[in-house]
Amino acid sequence: MKIAIIGAGAIGGYVGVKLALAGEDVTFIVRGANLDAIRKKGMKLIMHDGTEHVADNVKATNNYAEAGPQDLVILAMKAHQVEAVADDLPKLFGPDTAVVTMQNGIPYWYFHNHGGPLAGSQVHSVDPSGLQLKMIPPQRVIGCVVYPASELVAPGVVKHIEGDRFPVGELDGSTSERVTRISECFSRAGFKAPVLDNIRSEIWLKLWGNLTFNPISSLAHSTLMDICQYPLTRELAANMMREAQEVAHKLGIEFRVTLDKRIAGAEKVGKHKTSMLQDIEAGRAPEIDALVGSVVELGRLTQTPTPHIDTVYALVKLLAKTMDEERGQVRLQLAA
């Protein structure tokens, strides 16, 4: 398959190398140091056991038109980064091009083929301008939940930490020919990519932890184990999860694990810093609205009170605002 991967970061690089080594025709759409590194040396993947793999048969460009129409486009960036590339994505679309969305949180397409009174609603916190909905038609989308953890350790070099599951699913729950083909493609590359008949339930299961542990860790500068073992933050996480569960239930979602088991699973991960805390410590804009703001919005849509989530959302949004203002002041000082 001709596959374009938007972004060669932690997940995009991991997926791209494995797909290329399995014989797929992979093009990375990247910029800056990553672009230069991949063009010169290919994309390197360091596995959790220390083995190294280099995909030197990949292409890399920052020109969407140059890449041209693809069989599959993989959006491998954070949700708040998608809008910046939305205008260019149609240059990669042929008549049957599918788009696999690998963002955490509630996706912009959530209510497409949803059914019920909220069918067709727009998730404004994730897609405020409606540009994603316009430029990436949900009819092209295959939903995907990302379970592996990896990190970009240098330009063109990704280190895999753990995990290999990328469940996929059509938005209407069908087992179509295209989602089967994508699942098989991922499987050939060594991933576990079962076709699910309810991809939204799996999205909520992953989000259940993201919407709690990510912002709490960012505000408290603490790891998953710290949060779960300190009684006050453990109870805060549980209260946020109960509120989210009520929102999800009103949208027809049932969780396949209990709340206590979900928290215990996070605790077992150990002294791990969440991606949001890593962004905060690195001075990067954190991913907040897809993970937390979207649940606040869905709470309003379903008339479900979410007081604990609202409070944490307000605090982490203020933190992001303060960081943004500080970055702006630094830029002004450098310009002077």
PDB file of N, CA, C and O in Angstrom, residues 3 5 21 29 41 65 72 74 77 89 128 159 201-202 209 213 218 229 243-244 282 290 292 303 325 329:
ATOM      1  N   ILE A   3       1.397   4.541   1.611  1.00  0.00           N
ATOM      2  CA  ILE A   3       0.980   5.050   2.914  1.00  0.00           C
ATOM      3  C   ILE A   3       1.744   6.329   3.231  1.00  0.00           C
ATOM      4  O   ILE A   3       2.986   6.338   3.243  1.00  0.00           O
ATOM      5  N   ILE A   5       2.455   9.072   6.177  1.00  0.00           N
ATOM      6  CA  ILE A   5       2.354   9.253   7.625  1.00  0.00           C
ATOM      7  C   ILE A   5       2.653  10.708   7.937  1.00  0.00           C
ATOM      8  O   ILE A   5       3.746  11.208   7.634  1.00  0.00           O
ATOM      9  N   LEU A  21       9.372  -1.734   6.810  1.00  0.00           N
ATOM     10  CA  LEU A  21      10.129  -2.984   6.863  1.00  0.00           C
ATOM     11  C   LEU A  21       9.286  -4.181   6.445  1.00  0.00           C
ATOM     12  O   LEU A  21       9.822  -5.217   6.044  1.00  0.00           O
ATOM     13  N   ILE A  29       5.545  12.679   5.950  1.00  0.00           N
ATOM     14  CA  ILE A  29       5.353  14.111   5.713  1.00  0.00           C
ATOM     15  C   ILE A  29       5.855  14.816   6.962  1.00  0.00           C
ATOM     16  O   ILE A  29       5.198  14.796   8.014  1.00  0.00           O
ATOM     17  N   LYS A  41      19.526   9.390   6.375  1.00  0.00           N
ATOM     18  CA  LYS A  41      19.834   8.099   6.998  1.00  0.00           C
ATOM     19  C   LYS A  41      18.644   7.158   7.129  1.00  0.00           C
ATOM     20  O   LYS A  41      18.768   6.068   7.685  1.00  0.00           O
ATOM     21  N   ALA A  65       1.767  17.875  -2.136  1.00  0.00           N
ATOM     22  CA  ALA A  65       1.491  17.655  -3.562  1.00  0.00           C
ATOM     23  C   ALA A  65       2.536  16.726  -4.174  1.00  0.00           C
ATOM     24  O   ALA A  65       2.234  15.906  -5.042  1.00  0.00           O
ATOM     25  N   LEU A  72      -3.502   5.094   1.813  1.00  0.00           N
ATOM     26  CA  LEU A  72      -3.794   5.281   3.231  1.00  0.00           C
ATOM     27  C   LEU A  72      -3.008   6.467   3.768  1.00  0.00           C
ATOM     28  O   LEU A  72      -1.821   6.622   3.462  1.00  0.00           O
ATOM     29  N   ILE A  74      -2.066   8.206   7.450  1.00  0.00           N
ATOM     30  CA  ILE A  74      -2.086   8.014   8.896  1.00  0.00           C
ATOM     31  C   ILE A  74      -1.781   9.352   9.564  1.00  0.00           C
ATOM     32  O   ILE A  74      -0.699   9.923   9.370  1.00  0.00           O
ATOM     33  N   MET A  77      -0.222  12.626  14.814  1.00  0.00           N
ATOM     34  CA  MET A  77       0.151  13.786  15.605  1.00  0.00           C
ATOM     35  C   MET A  77      -0.907  14.001  16.661  1.00  0.00           C
ATOM     36  O   MET A  77      -1.942  13.343  16.649  1.00  0.00           O
ATOM     37  N   LEU A  89      -4.083  18.259   3.501  1.00  0.00           N
ATOM     38  CA  LEU A  89      -4.345  16.821   3.437  1.00  0.00           C
ATOM     39  C   LEU A  89      -5.043  16.365   2.157  1.00  0.00           C
ATOM     40  O   LEU A  89      -4.718  15.291   1.636  1.00  0.00           O
ATOM     41  N   PRO A 128     -12.803  23.593  16.603  1.00  0.00           N
ATOM     42  CA  PRO A 128     -13.597  24.816  16.796  1.00  0.00           C
ATOM     43  C   PRO A 128     -14.012  25.508  15.505  1.00  0.00           C
ATOM     44  O   PRO A 128     -15.101  26.070  15.427  1.00  0.00           O
ATOM     45  N   LYS A 159      12.488   5.510  19.938  1.00  0.00           N
ATOM     46  CA  LYS A 159      12.710   4.390  20.857  1.00  0.00           C
ATOM     47  C   LYS A 159      11.364   3.856  21.314  1.00  0.00           C
ATOM     48  O   LYS A 159      10.537   4.594  21.843  1.00  0.00           O
ATOM     49  N   SER A 201     -16.223   2.844  21.961  1.00  0.00           N
ATOM     50  CA  SER A 201     -16.065   2.266  23.302  1.00  0.00           C
ATOM     51  C   SER A 201     -14.589   2.139  23.663  1.00  0.00           C
ATOM     52  O   SER A 201     -14.188   2.400  24.796  1.00  0.00           O
ATOM     53  N   GLU A 202     -13.775   1.738  22.687  1.00  0.00           N
ATOM     54  CA  GLU A 202     -12.339   1.597  22.935  1.00  0.00           C
ATOM     55  C   GLU A 202     -11.694   2.968  23.134  1.00  0.00           C
ATOM     56  O   GLU A 202     -10.786   3.127  23.958  1.00  0.00           O
ATOM     57  N   GLY A 209      -8.496   7.048  31.295  1.00  0.00           N
ATOM     58  CA  GLY A 209      -7.269   7.325  32.037  1.00  0.00           C
ATOM     59  C   GLY A 209      -6.634   8.640  31.619  1.00  0.00           C
ATOM     60  O   GLY A 209      -6.181   9.423  32.464  1.00  0.00           O
ATOM     61  N   PHE A 213      -5.413  11.199  34.571  1.00  0.00           N
ATOM     62  CA  PHE A 213      -4.017  11.146  34.988  1.00  0.00           C
ATOM     63  C   PHE A 213      -3.154  12.197  34.288  1.00  0.00           C
ATOM     64  O   PHE A 213      -2.210  12.718  34.891  1.00  0.00           O
ATOM     65  N   SER A 218       0.201  16.749  35.422  1.00  0.00           N
ATOM     66  CA  SER A 218       0.770  18.023  34.985  1.00  0.00           C
ATOM     67  C   SER A 218       0.691  19.078  36.080  1.00  0.00           C
ATOM     68  O   SER A 218       1.623  19.861  36.271  1.00  0.00           O
ATOM     69  N   GLN A 229      -1.201   6.227  44.417  1.00  0.00           N
ATOM     70  CA  GLN A 229      -0.886   5.793  45.786  1.00  0.00           C
ATOM     71  C   GLN A 229      -1.113   6.883  46.830  1.00  0.00           C
ATOM     72  O   GLN A 229      -1.080   6.591  48.027  1.00  0.00           O
ATOM     73  N   GLU A 243     -17.550  10.692  36.771  1.00  0.00           N
ATOM     74  CA  GLU A 243     -18.271  11.690  35.969  1.00  0.00           C
ATOM     75  C   GLU A 243     -18.183  11.363  34.484  1.00  0.00           C
ATOM     76  O   GLU A 243     -19.190  11.421  33.760  1.00  0.00           O
ATOM     77  N   ALA A 244     -16.994  10.991  34.027  1.00  0.00           N
ATOM     78  CA  ALA A 244     -16.817  10.640  32.620  1.00  0.00           C
ATOM     79  C   ALA A 244     -17.623   9.396  32.255  1.00  0.00           C
ATOM     80  O   ALA A 244     -18.205   9.308  31.160  1.00  0.00           O
ATOM     81  N   ALA A 282       8.830  20.178  29.130  1.00  0.00           N
ATOM     82  CA  ALA A 282       9.632  20.579  27.968  1.00  0.00           C
ATOM     83  C   ALA A 282       9.233  21.955  27.436  1.00  0.00           C
ATOM     84  O   ALA A 282       9.831  22.443  26.473  1.00  0.00           O
ATOM     85  N   ALA A 290      -8.770  17.882  23.583  1.00  0.00           N
ATOM     86  CA  ALA A 290      -9.242  16.573  23.130  1.00  0.00           C
ATOM     87  C   ALA A 290      -9.375  15.597  24.290  1.00  0.00           C
ATOM     88  O   ALA A 290     -10.239  14.716  24.271  1.00  0.00           O
ATOM     89  N   VAL A 292      -9.611  16.532  27.816  1.00  0.00           N
ATOM     90  CA  VAL A 292     -10.395  16.985  28.964  1.00  0.00           C
ATOM     91  C   VAL A 292     -11.551  17.895  28.536  1.00  0.00           C
ATOM     92  O   VAL A 292     -12.707  17.678  28.913  1.00  0.00           O
ATOM     93  N   GLN A 303     -26.242  16.903  29.378  1.00  0.00           N
ATOM     94  CA  GLN A 303     -26.784  17.453  30.629  1.00  0.00           C
ATOM     95  C   GLN A 303     -26.322  16.634  31.840  1.00  0.00           C
ATOM     96  O   GLN A 303     -27.101  16.275  32.718  1.00  0.00           O
ATOM     97  N   GLU A 325       2.098  32.615  27.556  1.00  0.00           N
ATOM     98  CA  GLU A 325       2.474  34.017  27.764  1.00  0.00           C
ATOM     99  C   GLU A 325       3.962  34.148  28.073  1.00  0.00           C
ATOM    100  O   GLU A 325       4.626  35.077  27.598  1.00  0.00           O
ATOM    101  N   GLN A 329       6.854  36.196  25.974  1.00  0.00           N
ATOM    102  CA  GLN A 329       7.763  37.186  26.554  1.00  0.00           C
ATOM    103  C   GLN A 329       9.212  36.868  26.199  1.00  0.00           C
ATOM    104  O   GLN A 329      10.008  37.779  25.895  1.00  0.00           O
TER     105      GLN A 329
END
